[in-house]
Coordinates of C-alpha atoms in Angstrom, one line a residue:
Chain A
M1 CA 18.7 -21.2 -17.5
S2 CA 21.3 -24.7 -17.1
Q3 CA 19.0 -26.3 -14.9
W4 CA 16.6 -26.7 -17.5
S5 CA 16.4 -30.5 -18.7
N6 CA 15.5 -32.0 -21.6
R7 CA 12.2 -32.2 -20.4
G8 CA 11.8 -28.6 -19.6
A9 CA 12.7 -27.6 -23.5
D10 CA 9.6 -29.8 -24.6
V11 CA 7.5 -27.6 -21.7
A12 CA 9.5 -24.4 -23.6
K13 CA 8.2 -25.4 -26.5
L14 CA 4.9 -25.9 -25.9
S15 CA 4.7 -22.1 -24.8
V16 CA 5.7 -20.9 -28.1
V17 CA 2.9 -22.5 -29.2
S18 CA 0.6 -21.4 -26.7
L19 CA 2.0 -17.6 -27.1
V20 CA 1.6 -18.4 -31.3
A21 CA -2.4 -19.3 -30.6
V22 CA -2.7 -16.5 -28.4
T23 CA -1.6 -13.9 -30.8
L24 CA -3.4 -14.9 -33.6
M25 CA -6.6 -14.1 -32.1
V26 CA -5.9 -11.2 -30.7
A27 CA -4.9 -10.6 -34.0
C28 CA -7.8 -11.7 -35.3
G29 CA -9.7 -8.7 -32.9
D30 CA -11.1 -10.8 -30.3
T31 CA -10.8 -8.7 -26.7
S32 CA -12.4 -11.3 -25.4
E33 CA -10.2 -13.5 -23.3
T34 CA -10.1 -17.0 -24.4
F35 CA -8.3 -19.1 -21.7
S36 CA -10.0 -16.9 -18.5
S37 CA -13.7 -18.5 -19.5
G38 CA -12.4 -21.8 -19.1
Q39 CA -11.3 -22.7 -23.1
V40 CA -8.1 -24.1 -23.9
T41 CA -5.5 -23.5 -27.2
S42 CA -5.5 -26.1 -28.7
A43 CA -1.4 -26.9 -27.7
E44 CA -3.2 -27.5 -24.7
I45 CA -6.1 -29.7 -21.8
A46 CA -9.0 -27.9 -20.1
M47 CA -8.6 -28.8 -16.2
P48 CA -12.1 -29.4 -14.0
G49 CA -12.3 -26.4 -11.9
T50 CA -9.4 -24.3 -12.7
A51 CA -8.7 -21.8 -15.9
F52 CA -5.3 -22.6 -16.8
G53 CA -5.0 -25.8 -19.7
L54 CA -2.3 -27.6 -19.5
P55 CA -0.1 -28.8 -22.8
A56 CA -1.5 -32.1 -24.3
N57 CA 1.3 -34.2 -23.6
A58 CA 1.7 -33.2 -19.8
P59 CA 2.3 -36.1 -17.7
D60 CA 0.0 -37.2 -14.7
R61 CA 2.7 -35.8 -11.8
F62 CA 5.6 -33.6 -13.3
D63 CA 8.0 -34.3 -10.2
F64 CA 9.6 -31.6 -10.4
G65 CA 10.1 -30.7 -6.6
A66 CA 10.9 -33.0 -3.7
E67 CA 8.6 -35.2 -1.0
A68 CA 8.2 -33.1 2.6
S69 CA 9.1 -35.2 5.2
E70 CA 7.2 -34.7 8.8
Q71 CA 10.6 -33.0 9.7
R72 CA 10.9 -30.7 6.9
V73 CA 6.6 -30.0 7.8
A74 CA 7.0 -29.5 11.8
M75 CA 9.6 -27.4 11.4
W76 CA 7.3 -24.8 9.1
D77 CA 4.5 -25.8 10.3
I78 CA 3.2 -23.5 12.9
D79 CA -0.4 -22.0 12.1
V80 CA -3.3 -22.4 15.1
R81 CA -7.2 -22.8 13.9
P82 CA -9.5 -21.2 16.3
D83 CA -10.0 -25.8 17.3
G84 CA -6.4 -25.2 19.0
V85 CA -4.6 -27.9 16.3
G86 CA -1.4 -26.1 16.1
L87 CA -1.1 -25.7 20.1
P88 CA 2.2 -26.9 20.9
E89 CA 3.2 -28.4 24.1
G90 CA 3.0 -25.9 27.1
N91 CA 1.5 -22.9 29.6
G92 CA 1.8 -19.6 30.9
S93 CA -0.2 -17.5 33.7
V94 CA -1.5 -14.2 33.9
Q95 CA 1.0 -13.4 36.5
E96 CA 4.2 -14.2 34.2
G97 CA 2.7 -12.9 31.1
R98 CA 3.0 -9.3 33.6
E99 CA 6.7 -9.7 33.9
I100 CA 7.2 -11.0 29.5
Y101 CA 4.8 -8.2 28.7
N102 CA 6.6 -5.2 30.4
V103 CA 9.8 -5.7 29.1
H104 CA 8.9 -7.4 25.3
C105 CA 5.3 -5.1 24.8
V106 CA 5.4 -2.6 27.1
A107 CA 7.4 0.2 24.4
C108 CA 4.6 -0.4 21.5
H109 CA 1.3 -1.4 23.2
G110 CA 2.1 1.1 26.9
L111 CA 1.3 -0.3 30.2
T112 CA -1.8 -0.7 30.5
G113 CA -2.6 -2.1 27.1
T114 CA -4.3 1.8 25.7
E115 CA -1.3 3.9 25.1
G116 CA 0.1 2.7 22.2
P117 CA 2.0 4.0 19.8
N118 CA 1.4 0.6 18.0
D119 CA -2.0 -1.1 18.7
R120 CA -4.5 -0.7 21.1
L121 CA -4.6 -3.8 22.5
V122 CA -7.4 -3.4 25.7
D123 CA -10.3 -0.9 25.6
S124 CA -13.8 -1.6 27.9
E125 CA -15.6 -0.1 25.5
Q126 CA -18.8 -2.0 25.2
W127 CA -19.9 -1.9 21.1
E128 CA -23.7 -1.9 20.4
N129 CA -23.2 -1.5 16.7
V130 CA -19.7 -0.3 16.0
P131 CA -16.4 0.3 17.9
T132 CA -14.5 2.8 17.6
T133 CA -11.4 1.6 18.8
R134 CA -11.3 -2.4 17.5
T135 CA -8.7 -4.5 20.4
V136 CA -8.6 -8.2 20.9
G137 CA -11.0 -7.2 23.8
N138 CA -13.8 -5.5 21.5
Y139 CA -13.2 -6.8 18.3
W140 CA -10.9 -10.2 17.9
P141 CA -13.3 -12.8 17.8
Y142 CA -10.6 -16.3 18.4
A143 CA -8.1 -16.0 21.9
T144 CA -5.9 -19.0 19.1
T145 CA -5.3 -15.8 16.6
L146 CA -3.0 -14.4 19.5
Y147 CA -0.9 -17.0 19.8
D148 CA -0.7 -17.9 16.1
Y149 CA 0.2 -13.7 15.3
I150 CA 2.4 -13.0 18.5
R151 CA 4.4 -16.5 17.7
K152 CA 4.9 -15.5 14.0
A153 CA 5.0 -11.7 14.0
M154 CA 5.7 -10.6 17.4
P155 CA 7.3 -8.5 19.4
Q156 CA 7.7 -6.8 16.3
L157 CA 11.3 -6.2 16.1
T158 CA 12.8 -9.6 17.4
P159 CA 9.8 -11.7 16.1
G160 CA 10.3 -15.3 17.5
I161 CA 12.1 -14.2 20.9
L162 CA 9.3 -15.7 23.1
T163 CA 9.0 -19.6 23.7
V164 CA 6.3 -20.8 24.1
D165 CA 5.3 -20.5 27.7
E166 CA 6.4 -16.9 27.5
V167 CA 3.8 -16.9 24.5
Y168 CA 0.6 -18.5 27.0
A169 CA 1.7 -15.7 29.6
V170 CA 1.7 -13.3 27.3
I171 CA -1.1 -13.7 26.1
A172 CA -3.5 -15.1 28.9
Y173 CA -2.1 -11.2 30.8
V174 CA -3.5 -9.2 27.6
L175 CA -6.8 -11.7 28.3
W176 CA -6.7 -10.4 31.6
M177 CA -6.0 -7.0 30.7
N178 CA -9.1 -7.0 29.1
E179 CA -11.2 -8.8 31.3
I180 CA -11.9 -12.0 29.6
V181 CA -10.0 -14.0 32.0
P182 CA -9.0 -13.9 36.0
E183 CA -6.3 -13.5 37.3
D184 CA -5.2 -17.1 38.3
A185 CA -6.1 -17.8 34.3
V186 CA -3.4 -20.3 32.6
M187 CA -3.1 -21.1 29.3
D188 CA -2.7 -24.1 27.2
A189 CA -3.5 -25.3 24.4
E190 CA -7.2 -26.6 26.1
T191 CA -7.7 -23.5 28.0
L192 CA -6.7 -21.8 24.9
P193 CA -9.6 -22.0 22.2
A194 CA -11.8 -22.7 25.0
V195 CA -11.7 -18.6 26.1
V196 CA -15.0 -17.7 24.4
M197 CA -14.4 -13.6 23.1
P198 CA -17.3 -11.3 23.4
A199 CA -16.9 -10.3 19.4
R200 CA -17.5 -14.2 18.6
D201 CA -20.8 -14.0 17.1
K202 CA -20.6 -10.3 16.1
F203 CA -18.4 -12.1 12.6
V204 CA -20.1 -13.0 9.7
I205 CA -19.2 -14.6 6.6
D206 CA -19.1 -11.8 3.3
D207 CA -22.9 -11.8 1.2
R208 CA -21.9 -9.9 -1.6
V209 CA -22.7 -10.8 -4.8
G210 CA -22.4 -8.5 -7.1
G211 CA -25.0 -8.2 -9.6
A212 CA -27.3 -5.8 -11.0
G213 CA -29.0 -3.1 -8.2
I214 CA -27.5 -4.5 -5.6
V215 CA -25.3 -2.6 -3.0
R216 CA -24.1 -4.7 -0.1
Chain B
M1 CA 8.5 18.5 -13.8
P2 CA 11.9 19.5 -12.9
S3 CA 14.7 16.7 -11.7
A4 CA 16.7 16.9 -9.1
E5 CA 19.1 14.6 -9.5
S6 CA 20.9 15.4 -13.0
P7 CA 23.7 17.2 -13.2
K8 CA 24.0 20.6 -14.8
L9 CA 26.1 21.6 -17.4
S10 CA 27.1 25.6 -17.1
R11 CA 25.9 27.3 -20.6
R12 CA 29.7 27.2 -21.6
T13 CA 29.9 23.8 -21.6
W14 CA 27.3 23.5 -24.5
I15 CA 30.3 25.4 -26.3
T16 CA 32.6 23.0 -25.9
T17 CA 33.4 20.5 -28.5
T18 CA 33.9 17.0 -27.2
S19 CA 37.5 17.1 -27.5
G20 CA 37.2 20.4 -25.2
V21 CA 36.1 18.5 -22.5
I22 CA 38.8 15.9 -22.7
A23 CA 41.5 18.2 -22.9
A24 CA 39.4 19.8 -20.0
G25 CA 40.5 17.0 -18.4
L26 CA 36.9 16.8 -17.1
V27 CA 36.2 12.7 -18.4
K28 CA 38.5 10.7 -20.1
T29 CA 37.0 9.1 -24.0
Q30 CA 34.9 10.2 -26.5
A31 CA 32.6 8.4 -25.0
D32 CA 32.5 10.2 -21.6
A33 CA 32.0 13.0 -22.9
I34 CA 29.6 12.6 -25.4
Q35 CA 27.7 11.2 -22.7
L36 CA 28.2 14.2 -20.5
I37 CA 27.1 17.3 -22.9
A38 CA 23.7 15.2 -23.5
Q39 CA 22.6 15.0 -19.7
E40 CA 20.8 18.5 -20.6
A41 CA 19.1 19.2 -23.7
P42 CA 20.7 21.1 -26.3
T43 CA 19.0 23.9 -27.6
D44 CA 19.3 22.0 -31.3
P45 CA 19.8 18.4 -30.5
T46 CA 20.3 18.0 -34.3
K47 CA 24.3 20.0 -33.8
V48 CA 25.2 17.5 -31.0
P49 CA 25.7 14.1 -30.8
G50 CA 23.2 11.1 -28.9
R51 CA 23.8 9.9 -25.7
L52 CA 25.3 6.5 -26.3
V53 CA 23.1 2.8 -26.0
S54 CA 23.1 2.1 -22.2
E55 CA 23.1 -1.3 -20.4
I56 CA 20.0 0.0 -18.3
G57 CA 17.2 2.3 -19.5
S58 CA 16.6 5.4 -17.9
R59 CA 13.6 7.7 -18.0
A60 CA 13.5 11.4 -18.8
P61 CA 15.5 13.7 -17.4
S62 CA 12.2 15.6 -16.8
E63 CA 9.8 13.2 -16.6
Q64 CA 10.5 11.6 -12.7
P65 CA 7.2 10.2 -11.5
K66 CA 7.3 8.4 -7.5
R67 CA 5.6 6.8 -5.7
L68 CA 3.8 8.5 -2.3
I69 CA 5.4 7.9 0.7
R70 CA 3.1 9.8 3.5
A71 CA 5.1 9.2 6.5
P72 CA 8.0 8.4 5.2
A73 CA 10.2 7.8 8.9
L74 CA 7.7 4.7 9.5
S75 CA 5.6 4.6 6.5
S76 CA 4.2 0.6 5.3
S77 CA 2.6 2.0 2.4
S78 CA 3.6 3.4 -0.8
R79 CA 1.5 5.1 -3.5
T80 CA 1.5 4.4 -7.6
P81 CA 1.2 7.6 -9.3
L82 CA -1.9 7.2 -11.3
A83 CA -2.0 10.7 -12.9
D84 CA 1.6 10.3 -14.3
L85 CA 0.5 6.8 -16.3
M86 CA -1.2 6.4 -19.2
G87 CA -2.9 3.0 -20.7
T88 CA -3.2 0.0 -18.2
I89 CA 0.0 -1.1 -17.1
T90 CA 1.8 0.5 -14.7
P91 CA 5.8 0.4 -14.1
A92 CA 7.2 -1.9 -11.8
D93 CA 9.2 -0.4 -9.4
L94 CA 5.8 2.5 -9.6
H95 CA 3.8 -0.4 -8.1
F96 CA 2.3 1.0 -4.7
E97 CA 4.1 -1.4 -1.6
R98 CA 2.3 -2.3 1.9
H99 CA 4.4 -4.3 4.2
H100 CA 3.5 -6.1 7.3
A101 CA 7.1 -6.2 8.6
G102 CA 9.7 -4.7 5.7
I103 CA 11.1 -6.3 2.3
P104 CA 12.9 -9.0 3.2
D105 CA 15.7 -9.9 1.0
I106 CA 14.9 -13.5 0.0
R107 CA 17.6 -15.3 -2.0
F108 CA 16.7 -17.3 -5.2
E109 CA 18.4 -20.0 -4.4
D110 CA 17.9 -20.4 -0.6
H111 CA 14.1 -19.5 -0.7
E112 CA 12.0 -23.0 -0.6
L113 CA 8.1 -23.0 -1.3
L114 CA 6.4 -25.8 1.4
V115 CA 2.8 -27.4 0.0
H116 CA 1.1 -29.7 3.0
G117 CA -1.7 -30.2 4.7
M118 CA -5.1 -31.8 3.2
V119 CA -2.6 -33.5 0.0
E120 CA -1.5 -36.8 -0.5
R121 CA 2.4 -35.9 -1.3
P122 CA 4.0 -33.2 0.2
M123 CA 5.8 -31.3 -1.4
V124 CA 9.0 -29.0 -1.0
F125 CA 10.1 -26.5 -3.9
R126 CA 12.7 -24.7 -4.8
M127 CA 11.9 -21.8 -7.3
S128 CA 14.5 -23.4 -10.2
E129 CA 12.0 -26.6 -10.0
L130 CA 9.0 -24.0 -9.5
M131 CA 10.3 -22.5 -13.0
R132 CA 10.1 -26.7 -15.2
Y133 CA 6.2 -26.5 -14.5
P134 CA 4.4 -24.8 -17.2
Q135 CA 4.3 -21.2 -17.3
V136 CA 1.1 -18.3 -17.5
S137 CA 1.0 -15.0 -17.1
R138 CA -1.8 -12.7 -17.2
I139 CA -2.9 -9.1 -17.3
R140 CA -4.8 -8.2 -14.0
F141 CA -4.4 -5.2 -11.7
L142 CA -3.7 -5.7 -8.0
E143 CA -5.8 -3.2 -5.2
C144 CA -5.6 -2.7 -1.4
S145 CA -9.2 -3.0 -0.2
G146 CA -8.6 -0.3 1.9
N147 CA -8.1 1.6 -1.4
G148 CA -9.6 4.9 -0.5
G149 CA -10.2 5.0 3.2
G150 CA -9.5 8.3 3.2
V151 CA -12.3 9.7 1.1
Y152 CA -15.2 7.7 3.0
N153 CA -15.7 9.8 6.2
R154 CA -18.7 12.2 6.5
E155 CA -17.2 14.5 8.3
R156 CA -13.5 14.6 6.8
M157 CA -13.6 14.8 3.2
P158 CA -10.7 16.1 2.3
T159 CA -10.9 18.3 -1.6
E160 CA -6.8 19.0 -1.7
V161 CA -5.7 15.5 -2.8
T162 CA -4.4 13.7 -5.6
V163 CA -5.8 10.1 -7.5
Q164 CA -2.2 9.3 -6.0
A165 CA -3.0 10.0 -1.9
L166 CA -6.7 9.0 -2.5
D167 CA -6.3 5.1 -4.7
G168 CA -2.8 5.0 -5.2
L169 CA -3.6 1.7 -3.7
L170 CA -3.8 0.3 -7.0
S171 CA -1.3 -0.9 -9.8
T172 CA -2.1 -3.6 -12.7
S173 CA 0.7 -5.7 -13.9
E174 CA 1.1 -8.9 -16.9
W175 CA 2.3 -11.4 -13.8
T176 CA 4.1 -14.5 -14.7
G177 CA 4.7 -17.7 -12.6
V178 CA 3.4 -21.3 -12.7
A179 CA -1.0 -22.0 -11.9
V180 CA -1.8 -23.0 -8.5
S181 CA -3.6 -25.5 -10.1
T182 CA -1.0 -26.8 -11.4
I183 CA 1.0 -27.4 -8.1
L184 CA -1.9 -28.7 -7.0
R185 CA -2.5 -31.3 -9.0
E186 CA 0.8 -32.1 -8.3
V187 CA 0.7 -32.8 -4.6
G188 CA -3.0 -34.1 -5.3
V189 CA -5.9 -32.6 -3.2
R190 CA -8.0 -34.5 -0.9
P191 CA -11.5 -34.8 -0.4
G192 CA -12.9 -33.0 1.8
A193 CA -10.5 -29.5 1.3
S194 CA -11.9 -26.4 1.1
W195 CA -9.2 -23.5 2.2
V196 CA -5.9 -22.9 1.6
L197 CA -3.7 -20.6 4.4
A198 CA -1.3 -19.1 2.4
E199 CA 2.3 -17.8 4.4
G200 CA 5.0 -15.3 4.0
G201 CA 8.1 -15.4 5.0
D202 CA 9.0 -11.6 5.8
S203 CA 9.4 -11.0 9.2
A204 CA 5.5 -11.2 10.1
V205 CA 5.2 -14.4 8.8
M206 CA 1.9 -12.6 6.9
S207 CA -1.0 -15.2 6.7
R208 CA -4.0 -15.3 5.1
S209 CA -6.5 -17.9 4.5
V210 CA -8.5 -18.7 0.7
P211 CA -10.8 -20.2 -0.8
L212 CA -9.3 -23.7 -2.5
D213 CA -12.5 -22.7 -5.2
K214 CA -10.5 -19.3 -5.8
V215 CA -7.4 -20.3 -5.9
M216 CA -7.9 -23.4 -8.0
K217 CA -10.1 -21.5 -10.8
D218 CA -7.1 -18.7 -11.2
S219 CA -4.8 -18.0 -9.4
I220 CA -0.5 -17.9 -10.2
L221 CA 2.7 -18.6 -7.8
A222 CA 4.3 -15.7 -9.7
Y223 CA 8.4 -14.9 -10.1
G224 CA 7.5 -13.0 -12.8
Q225 CA 5.6 -8.9 -13.5
N226 CA 6.0 -7.4 -16.8
G227 CA 8.7 -9.2 -18.6
E228 CA 11.0 -9.4 -15.4
R229 CA 11.6 -11.1 -11.8
I230 CA 9.3 -10.0 -9.5
R231 CA 11.2 -6.8 -7.5
P232 CA 12.1 -7.6 -3.9
E233 CA 8.9 -5.5 -2.5
Q234 CA 6.1 -7.5 -4.6
G235 CA 7.0 -10.5 -3.0
Y236 CA 10.6 -11.5 -4.1
P237 CA 11.2 -14.2 -5.2
L238 CA 7.5 -15.8 -5.0
R239 CA 3.6 -13.8 -4.4
L240 CA 0.6 -15.6 -4.2
F241 CA -1.1 -14.2 -6.5
N242 CA -5.3 -14.0 -6.6
P243 CA -6.6 -12.1 -9.7
G244 CA -9.3 -9.7 -8.3
Y245 CA -9.1 -10.4 -4.6
E246 CA -7.9 -7.4 -1.9
G247 CA -4.2 -7.8 -2.0
N248 CA -3.1 -8.3 0.8
T249 CA -4.2 -11.7 0.4
S250 CA -2.2 -11.9 -2.8
V251 CA 0.8 -13.2 -0.1
K252 CA 4.8 -12.1 -1.0
W253 CA 7.4 -14.1 -0.6
L254 CA 5.5 -17.0 -0.5
R255 CA 6.9 -19.7 1.5
R256 CA 4.0 -22.4 2.8
I257 CA 0.7 -23.1 1.3
E258 CA -1.1 -25.6 3.8
V259 CA -5.2 -27.1 2.5
T260 CA -6.9 -27.0 4.8
D261 CA -11.2 -27.7 5.7
Q262 CA -11.8 -24.3 7.4
P263 CA -9.9 -20.4 7.5
T264 CA -6.9 -20.5 9.7
H265 CA -8.7 -16.9 11.5
T266 CA -5.2 -14.9 11.2
R267 CA -4.7 -11.7 12.7
D268 CA -5.1 -10.5 9.2
E269 CA -8.7 -11.6 8.6
T270 CA -9.9 -11.2 12.3
S271 CA -8.2 -7.8 13.2
K272 CA -7.6 -5.9 10.1
Y273 CA -9.4 -5.9 6.7
T274 CA -12.8 -7.0 8.7
D275 CA -15.6 -4.3 7.9
P276 CA -17.9 -3.6 11.0
L277 CA -21.8 -2.8 8.5
G278 CA -23.5 -0.3 12.5
D279 CA -26.0 -3.2 12.3
G280 CA -23.8 -5.0 14.7
T281 CA -22.4 -7.4 12.7
V282 CA -18.7 -7.3 10.6
R283 CA -18.2 -8.8 7.8
Q284 CA -15.0 -11.0 7.0
F285 CA -14.2 -12.2 4.1
S286 CA -14.6 -9.1 2.2
L287 CA -12.1 -10.7 0.1
V288 CA -13.5 -9.1 -4.1
M289 CA -12.5 -6.1 -5.2
D290 CA -15.9 -4.6 -6.4
A291 CA -16.2 -3.0 -9.6
K292 CA -15.0 1.1 -9.0
S293 CA -13.4 3.5 -11.2
V294 CA -11.3 7.2 -11.4
I295 CA -10.7 10.0 -13.3
T296 CA -6.6 10.1 -13.3
F297 CA -7.5 13.5 -15.5
P298 CA -8.3 16.3 -14.7
S299 CA -7.8 15.5 -10.7
Y300 CA -6.5 17.6 -8.6
P301 CA -4.0 19.8 -8.7
Y302 CA -4.4 20.4 -12.3
V303 CA -6.1 23.6 -13.0
L304 CA -7.4 23.3 -17.0
P305 CA -5.7 26.7 -18.1
D306 CA -8.4 27.4 -20.3
K307 CA -12.0 26.2 -21.8
G308 CA -12.8 24.1 -24.6
W309 CA -12.0 20.3 -25.8
W310 CA -10.5 18.5 -23.3
E311 CA -10.2 14.5 -22.5
I312 CA -11.7 12.9 -19.4
R313 CA -9.3 10.0 -18.8
G314 CA -9.4 7.6 -16.4
L315 CA -8.7 3.6 -15.1
A316 CA -12.0 1.4 -14.0
W317 CA -11.5 -2.4 -12.8
S318 CA -13.4 -4.5 -11.2
G319 CA -12.7 -8.6 -9.3
R320 CA -16.1 -9.9 -10.4
G321 CA -15.0 -10.2 -14.0
R322 CA -14.9 -7.4 -16.4
V323 CA -16.0 -3.6 -17.4
T324 CA -19.1 -3.6 -19.5
R325 CA -19.5 -0.6 -19.1
V326 CA -17.9 3.6 -17.5
E327 CA -20.4 6.2 -17.6
V328 CA -18.9 9.3 -16.8
S329 CA -21.4 12.6 -16.0
T330 CA -20.4 16.4 -16.7
D331 CA -22.6 18.6 -14.4
G332 CA -22.0 16.7 -11.2
G333 CA -24.5 13.5 -11.6
R334 CA -27.5 14.7 -13.7
N335 CA -26.5 12.9 -16.9
W336 CA -24.8 10.7 -17.8
S337 CA -22.9 9.7 -21.1
D338 CA -20.7 5.9 -21.7
A339 CA -17.5 6.8 -22.1
A340 CA -15.0 5.1 -25.0
L341 CA -13.1 2.1 -23.5
E342 CA -9.9 1.3 -24.7
G343 CA -9.5 -2.3 -25.4
P344 CA -8.1 -4.9 -24.7
I345 CA -11.5 -5.2 -21.8
L346 CA -9.7 -8.1 -19.8
E347 CA -11.0 -9.4 -16.9
K348 CA -10.2 -8.0 -13.1
S349 CA -8.0 -5.7 -15.2
T350 CA -8.5 -1.9 -15.5
V351 CA -9.2 -0.5 -18.7
R352 CA -8.0 3.1 -20.0
F353 CA -11.9 5.3 -20.1
R354 CA -11.6 8.7 -22.0
H355 CA -14.7 11.0 -22.7
L356 CA -14.3 14.0 -24.7
F357 CA -15.7 17.1 -23.0
D358 CA -16.6 20.8 -24.2
W359 CA -16.0 23.0 -20.3
N360 CA -18.1 26.0 -21.2
G361 CA -15.1 27.9 -18.0
R362 CA -18.3 27.0 -16.0
D363 CA -18.6 25.4 -11.6
T364 CA -19.1 22.1 -12.8
V365 CA -18.3 18.5 -11.0
I366 CA -17.3 15.6 -13.8
L367 CA -17.8 11.8 -11.9
S368 CA -17.0 8.3 -13.3
R369 CA -19.5 5.2 -12.9
A370 CA -17.9 1.8 -14.0
T371 CA -20.2 -0.8 -14.7
D372 CA -19.0 -4.8 -14.7
E373 CA -20.4 -7.7 -16.2
T374 CA -22.3 -9.2 -13.2
G375 CA -25.0 -5.6 -13.5
Y376 CA -23.0 -4.3 -10.9
V377 CA -22.9 -0.1 -10.9
Q378 CA -20.3 1.0 -9.1
P379 CA -22.3 3.0 -6.1
T380 CA -22.5 6.4 -4.7
V381 CA -20.8 7.1 -1.0
E382 CA -24.3 7.3 0.0
Q383 CA -25.4 3.8 -0.5
L384 CA -22.5 2.1 0.9
W385 CA -23.9 4.4 4.0
E386 CA -27.2 3.0 4.0
A387 CA -26.0 -0.8 3.6
R388 CA -22.7 -0.5 5.4
G389 CA -23.2 2.4 7.9
T390 CA -19.6 5.0 7.9
R391 CA -17.2 2.7 9.7
T392 CA -15.5 0.7 8.1
S393 CA -12.5 1.4 6.5
Y394 CA -12.2 -1.2 3.0
H395 CA -13.4 -1.5 0.0
Q396 CA -14.5 1.8 -0.6
N397 CA -14.9 1.8 -4.3
H398 CA -17.9 4.5 -4.5
Q399 CA -17.8 6.5 -7.0
R400 CA -15.1 9.6 -7.4
A401 CA -15.9 13.6 -8.2
W402 CA -13.8 16.4 -8.5
K403 CA -14.9 19.5 -9.0
I404 CA -13.3 21.8 -11.7
A405 CA -14.0 25.4 -10.6
R406 CA -14.0 28.5 -13.0
T407 CA -10.8 29.1 -12.5
G408 CA -9.6 25.5 -14.1
E409 CA -9.1 24.4 -10.3
V410 CA -9.5 21.0 -9.8
T411 CA -10.6 19.8 -6.1
F412 CA -11.4 16.3 -5.5
G413 CA -15.1 15.4 -4.4
L414 CA -18.2 16.9 -5.2
G415 CA -17.8 20.9 -3.7
D416 CA -21.4 22.9 -3.2
L417 CA -22.5 22.6 -6.3
V418 CA -24.3 19.7 -5.6

């Protein structure tokens, strides 16, 4: 590979040393994985917090990549968090959202968000224990996830076609269809994170831990 | 298995010499003629010259295992033919698929990985740059957490179902790439960071949050699979690979890693890949794949032609470490025997187990159960129903049973015996 420099060749040599070490271990009938238990071969040094070693002569930094400018980061940093970080300037209303929805969303989600053929968005079922159908209204814990997902992935055949305001508007409409916001609601970077979704408090972090006699 | 694609030669062609084939104008050279003649197995292969070398190998015409696609037109997943495979490694072209917006075509030269967020130096890497970093390889399983979902529903338990259809969202490969820890060392993680967001370059921009501790410990930025560049359907040119975690977190076509102090709560970690437990709560970030085993032979639709000695074979794995034990029952779960395990037993990889069975020709049910190094034992479906209710869609790792009828027919489930 032509892009490999002399330094790359050194790294390649060290990989060969590691490979020989591994081969010897296997040949000796040791089926345990020395690497994964936190140890490394003699050609490598252990690193804190990782099962992978680094070659003993590795520099503090290889500097193979390029520093990313603020503009470069901004170009791709499009995720949105529940605290509202990542939401852009702009806004959209339920009324505007109805028009967007009926053009871009209705074919897959139906006029009322219940007809499919793709994911059902609306369900008035109040669930005590488990919902039959998991929808935006009865299952999604955060309204901000709608922005994150719609901006990235919707509409399915033309993702990214909606403007900032149109995304806010269609979210307002979907939330209104689910009776979560009133008909005069306007969604923006302030109001969207403030929406409390009905299923919010139902979500708990995984408590499975493995171990004998434990089924969770 | 019959081969639909291989060209057929008439019986008369077999008695034609290679020069005869050439004279007949079918091909131009002797090499072509040998190639043509050898495409169908001759009666006596010692009397016909064999085929020549080739740049790309191919399977025997009679051996054509295929991935299973359940709804061809719209399907976003295909399943590994587990019953056709031996050992533990899945050929790359049979590795299961699950896509959320199809397979993007990405040029190796154009692809970039952006690493930013709570880091000292945000950086962008081209593929050629990532490949200069120290390279690591690990043999690890990958399983979709929706695997086995077809056999959890109490009311709709199928019997005529293959292990491929049930549990074929499982594959094992040697994954090669650069350790995530190496790249995070390069950018310098700031104090207080606890999660990363991994984002794909497909048209769903598929995104998952993964704990920082996890990716530091043993995750790989993988560009190789079973000795070759990773295939497009597995994330070419770059995927995140999180050993032992549900497959969806191993984001394909990886273009961005953001280091954060909280999960992002993306669509695929809230509305999907979460587990409503039946007590009013929904389990979130259920990332580790618990211990599981499946018998791959005998399984539906195989028919045992005779009683006597048969070797029960299967795969076992755990996302929490090594499998330490696999037990097999040949009497519907009343008695259990230790199965033999084929080494090396690697952590977070599949292990092949086998158990010799002298079938007496009567109706019976065979089962397997795996134990991992934490002591966790693969549960029964009743234990999972008890712990989680009956309405979860993911992580259904309960014991699988196959009924062997006196006719030799094998079907899924406990049947009416137990």
